[in-house]
Short mmCIF file of C-alpha atoms in Angstrom, two decimals:
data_model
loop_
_atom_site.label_atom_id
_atom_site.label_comp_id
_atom_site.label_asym_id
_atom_site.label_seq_id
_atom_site.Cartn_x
_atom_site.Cartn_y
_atom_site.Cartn_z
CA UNK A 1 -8.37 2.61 -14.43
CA UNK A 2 -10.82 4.50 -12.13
CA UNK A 3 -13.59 3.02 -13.99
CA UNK A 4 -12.41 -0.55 -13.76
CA UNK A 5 -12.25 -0.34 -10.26
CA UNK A 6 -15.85 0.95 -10.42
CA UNK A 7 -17.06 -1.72 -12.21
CA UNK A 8 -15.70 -4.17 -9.72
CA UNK A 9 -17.16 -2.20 -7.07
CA UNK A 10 -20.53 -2.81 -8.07
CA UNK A 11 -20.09 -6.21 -8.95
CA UNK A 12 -18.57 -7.66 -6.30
CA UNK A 13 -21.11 -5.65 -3.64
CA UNK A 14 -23.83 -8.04 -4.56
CA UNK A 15 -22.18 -11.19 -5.01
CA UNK A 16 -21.11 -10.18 -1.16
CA UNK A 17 -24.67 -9.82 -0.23
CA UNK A 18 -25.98 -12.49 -2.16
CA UNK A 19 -23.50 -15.47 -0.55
CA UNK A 20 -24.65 -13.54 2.90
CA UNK A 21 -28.18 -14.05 2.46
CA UNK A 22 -28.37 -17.61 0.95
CA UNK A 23 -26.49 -18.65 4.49
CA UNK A 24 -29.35 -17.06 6.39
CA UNK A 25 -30.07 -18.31 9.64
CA UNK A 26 -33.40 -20.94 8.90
CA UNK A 27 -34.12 -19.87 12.99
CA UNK A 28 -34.70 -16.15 12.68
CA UNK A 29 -37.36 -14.78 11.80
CA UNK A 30 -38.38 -13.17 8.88
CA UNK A 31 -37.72 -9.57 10.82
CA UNK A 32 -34.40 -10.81 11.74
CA UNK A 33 -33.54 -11.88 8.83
CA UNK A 34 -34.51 -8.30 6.77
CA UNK A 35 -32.15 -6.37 9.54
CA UNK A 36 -29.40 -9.06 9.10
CA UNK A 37 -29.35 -8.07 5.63
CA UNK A 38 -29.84 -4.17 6.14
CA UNK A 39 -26.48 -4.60 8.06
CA UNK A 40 -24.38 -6.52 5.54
CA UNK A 41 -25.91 -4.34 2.83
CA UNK A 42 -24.72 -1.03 4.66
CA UNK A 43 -21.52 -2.56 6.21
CA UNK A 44 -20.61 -4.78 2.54
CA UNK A 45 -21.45 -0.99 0.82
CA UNK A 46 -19.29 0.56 3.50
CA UNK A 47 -16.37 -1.82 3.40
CA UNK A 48 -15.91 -1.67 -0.38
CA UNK A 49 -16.53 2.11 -0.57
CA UNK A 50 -13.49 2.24 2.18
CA UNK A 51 -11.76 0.03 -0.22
CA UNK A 52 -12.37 1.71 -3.34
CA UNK A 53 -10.39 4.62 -2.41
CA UNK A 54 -7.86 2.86 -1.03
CA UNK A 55 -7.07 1.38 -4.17
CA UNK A 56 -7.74 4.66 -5.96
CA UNK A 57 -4.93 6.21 -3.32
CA UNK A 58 -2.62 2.93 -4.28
CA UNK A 59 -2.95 3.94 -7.97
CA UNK A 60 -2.30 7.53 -6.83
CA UNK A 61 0.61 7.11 -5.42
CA UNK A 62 2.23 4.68 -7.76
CA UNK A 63 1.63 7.30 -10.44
CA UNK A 64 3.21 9.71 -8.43
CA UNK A 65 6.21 7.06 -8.29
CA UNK A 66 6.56 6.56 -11.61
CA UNK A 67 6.92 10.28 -12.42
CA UNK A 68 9.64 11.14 -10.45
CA UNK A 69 11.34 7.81 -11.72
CA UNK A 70 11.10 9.52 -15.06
CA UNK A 71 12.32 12.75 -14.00
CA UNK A 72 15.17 11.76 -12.24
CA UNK A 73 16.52 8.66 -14.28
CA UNK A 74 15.55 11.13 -17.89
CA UNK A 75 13.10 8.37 -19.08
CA UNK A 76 10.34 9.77 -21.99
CA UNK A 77 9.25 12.19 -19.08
CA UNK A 78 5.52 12.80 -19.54
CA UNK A 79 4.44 16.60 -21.07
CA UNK A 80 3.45 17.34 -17.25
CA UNK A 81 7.09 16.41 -15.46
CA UNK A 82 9.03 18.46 -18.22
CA UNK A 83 6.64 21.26 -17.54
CA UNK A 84 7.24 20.56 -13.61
CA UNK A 85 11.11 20.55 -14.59
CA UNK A 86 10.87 23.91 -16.57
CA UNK A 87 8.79 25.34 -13.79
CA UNK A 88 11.53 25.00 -11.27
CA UNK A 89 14.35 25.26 -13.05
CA UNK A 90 15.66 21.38 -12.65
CA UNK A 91 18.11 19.93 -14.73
CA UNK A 92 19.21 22.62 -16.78
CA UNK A 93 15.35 23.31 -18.00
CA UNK A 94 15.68 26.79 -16.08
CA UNK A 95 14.67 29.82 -19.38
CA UNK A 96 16.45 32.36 -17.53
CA UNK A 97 19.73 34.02 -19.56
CA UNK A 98 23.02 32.85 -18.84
CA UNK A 99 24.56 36.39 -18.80
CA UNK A 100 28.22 35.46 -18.06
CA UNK A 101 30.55 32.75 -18.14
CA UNK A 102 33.14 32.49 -15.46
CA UNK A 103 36.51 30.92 -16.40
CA UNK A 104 35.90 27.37 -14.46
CA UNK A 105 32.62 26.88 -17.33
CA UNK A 106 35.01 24.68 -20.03
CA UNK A 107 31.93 23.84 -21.96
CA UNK A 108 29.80 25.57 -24.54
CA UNK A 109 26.15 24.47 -26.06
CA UNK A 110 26.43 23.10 -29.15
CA UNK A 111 29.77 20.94 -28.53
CA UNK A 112 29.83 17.41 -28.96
CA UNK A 113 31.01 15.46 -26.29
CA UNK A 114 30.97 11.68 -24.45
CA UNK A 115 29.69 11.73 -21.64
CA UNK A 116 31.16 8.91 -19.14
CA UNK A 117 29.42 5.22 -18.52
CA UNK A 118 27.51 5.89 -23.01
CA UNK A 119 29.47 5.09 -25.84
CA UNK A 120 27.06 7.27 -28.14
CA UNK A 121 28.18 10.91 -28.88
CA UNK A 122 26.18 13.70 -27.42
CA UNK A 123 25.74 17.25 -27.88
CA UNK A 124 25.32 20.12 -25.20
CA UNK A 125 21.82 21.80 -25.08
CA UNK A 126 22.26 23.37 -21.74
CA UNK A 127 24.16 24.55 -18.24
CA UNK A 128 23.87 25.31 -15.06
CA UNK A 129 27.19 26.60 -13.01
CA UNK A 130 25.97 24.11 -10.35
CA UNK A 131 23.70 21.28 -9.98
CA UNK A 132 19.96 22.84 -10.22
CA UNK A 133 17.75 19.51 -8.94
CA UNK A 134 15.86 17.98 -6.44
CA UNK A 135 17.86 17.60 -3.21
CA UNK A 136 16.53 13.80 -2.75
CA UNK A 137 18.25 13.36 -6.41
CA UNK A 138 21.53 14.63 -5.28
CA UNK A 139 21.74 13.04 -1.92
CA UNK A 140 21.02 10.19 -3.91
CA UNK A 141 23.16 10.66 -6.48
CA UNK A 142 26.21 12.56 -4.59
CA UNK A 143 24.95 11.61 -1.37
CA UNK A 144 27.35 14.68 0.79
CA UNK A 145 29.95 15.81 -2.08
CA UNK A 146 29.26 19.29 -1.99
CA UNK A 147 32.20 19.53 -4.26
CA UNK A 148 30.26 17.61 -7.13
CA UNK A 149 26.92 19.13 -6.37
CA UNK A 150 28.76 22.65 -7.11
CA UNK A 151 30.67 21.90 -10.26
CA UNK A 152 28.94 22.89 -13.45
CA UNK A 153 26.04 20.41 -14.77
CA UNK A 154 24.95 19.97 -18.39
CA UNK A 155 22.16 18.80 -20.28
CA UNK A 156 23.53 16.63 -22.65
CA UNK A 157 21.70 15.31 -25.66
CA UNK A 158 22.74 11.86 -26.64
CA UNK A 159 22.43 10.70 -30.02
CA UNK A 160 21.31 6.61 -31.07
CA UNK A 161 20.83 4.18 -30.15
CA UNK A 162 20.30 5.34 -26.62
CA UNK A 163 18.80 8.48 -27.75
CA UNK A 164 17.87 10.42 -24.70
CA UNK A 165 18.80 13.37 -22.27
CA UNK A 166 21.38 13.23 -19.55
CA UNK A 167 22.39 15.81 -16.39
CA UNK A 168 26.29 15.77 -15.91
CA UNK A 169 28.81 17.61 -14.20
CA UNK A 170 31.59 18.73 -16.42
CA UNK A 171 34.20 16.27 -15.20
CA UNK A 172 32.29 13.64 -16.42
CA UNK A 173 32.45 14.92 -20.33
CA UNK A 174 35.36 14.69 -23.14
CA UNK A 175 34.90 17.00 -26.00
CA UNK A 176 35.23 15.02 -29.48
CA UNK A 177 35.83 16.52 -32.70
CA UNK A 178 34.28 16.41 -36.55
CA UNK A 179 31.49 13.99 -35.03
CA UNK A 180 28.42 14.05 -35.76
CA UNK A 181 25.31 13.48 -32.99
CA UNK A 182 21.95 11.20 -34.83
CA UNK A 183 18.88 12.62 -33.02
CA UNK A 184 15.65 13.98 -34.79
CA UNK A 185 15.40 16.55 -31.57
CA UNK A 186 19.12 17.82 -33.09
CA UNK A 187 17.58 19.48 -36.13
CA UNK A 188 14.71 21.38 -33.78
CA UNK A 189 17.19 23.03 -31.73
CA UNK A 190 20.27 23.70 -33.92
CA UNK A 191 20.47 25.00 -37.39
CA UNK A 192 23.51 22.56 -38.36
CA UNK A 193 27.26 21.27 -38.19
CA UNK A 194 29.86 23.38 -39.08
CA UNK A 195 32.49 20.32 -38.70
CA UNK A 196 33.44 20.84 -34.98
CA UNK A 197 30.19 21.89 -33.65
CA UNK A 198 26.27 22.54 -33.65
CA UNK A 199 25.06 26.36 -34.59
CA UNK A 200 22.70 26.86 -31.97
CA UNK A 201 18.68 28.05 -33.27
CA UNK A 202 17.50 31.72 -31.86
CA UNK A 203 15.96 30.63 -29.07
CA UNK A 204 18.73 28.58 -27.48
CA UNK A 205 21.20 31.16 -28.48
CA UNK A 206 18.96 33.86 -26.38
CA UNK A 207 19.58 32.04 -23.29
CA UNK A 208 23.07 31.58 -23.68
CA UNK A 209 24.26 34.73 -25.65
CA UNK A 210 28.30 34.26 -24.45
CA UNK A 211 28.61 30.48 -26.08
#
């Protein structure tokens, strides 16, 4: 993109200072002519320079945009959002060890479950004992319902056709039984299905060593 906008830069520069100079004033002289063009060639060069990274900022931002869209609305986040997730923690991406479960926690990894508003099943990969986000994404999404933004979250897994991650808080989930959850992420994380629910690999089991 930067070098598109490069390009243009140093076309449109002297098409600037061309139509500037074939309207010339026929009464100046030839001196006054040469510093009428030093000026539009260091005010044109000026003006798109000023305008170059304007755009460049434009671009910028939009990126910066689009990222958070992904992050907050779990849409194919790029390699460097889920490492910005993991990094603080977000949306159940925190590696700490869960090292207790208290008796409000009703859900374990590994359970298959519908989550409200998707008819696909989905299965648990994660939980936090209270909504671990952004605070523009849960005044947004809870606007003042403290009483929401403390209730256990999960990471939920759902399987096709919409095939993509989810952050939940636990009144929001059913738990469903001998069903099965069609993701090719299901088979990196879990060993299998033992008919009610997904045997969770080593390194998910680590993290939470009481489910």
């Amino acid at each position: 993109m930067t070098r598109v906008v490069l390009v243009g830069l140093l076309l449109c520069v002297p098409l600037q200072l061309w139509l500037a100079w074939d309207l010339r004033d026929p009464d100046r002289t030839l001196k006054e002519q040469l510093v009428h063009f030093k000026r539009l060639l260091v005010d044109g060069v000026d003006w798109w320079r000023r305008w170059y990274f304007r755009s460049l900022n434009s671009v910028r931002s939009l990126w910066r945009k689009t990222s958070r869209y992904n992050l907050y609305h779990e849409e194919c986040p790029a390699k460097e959002v889920e490492m910005y997730r993991m990094s603080k923690g977000f949306f159940g991406q925190s590696p700490d060890v869960r090292p207790y479960r208290p008796d409000y926690l009703k859900l374990r990894i590994g359970q298959v479950v519908r989550v409200d508003n998707f008819e696909n099943p989905g299965v648990i990969i994660s939980w936090d004992l209270y909504a671990r986000a952004p605070e523009d994404w849960l005044a947004e999404k809870y606007g003042k319902n403290l009483e929401l933004r403390k209730e256990p979250h999960y990471r939920v897994l759902l399987g096709q056709p919409n095939s993509k991650e989810v952050y939940v808080p636990q009144r929001q989930i059913n738990v469903l039984k001998a069903t099965q959850v069609r993701h090719p992420k299901v088979s990196e994380i879990f060993h299998g299905f033992d008919g009610a629910q997904y045997i969770p690999k080593e390194r998910l089991k680590k993290n939470f060593p009481l489910d």
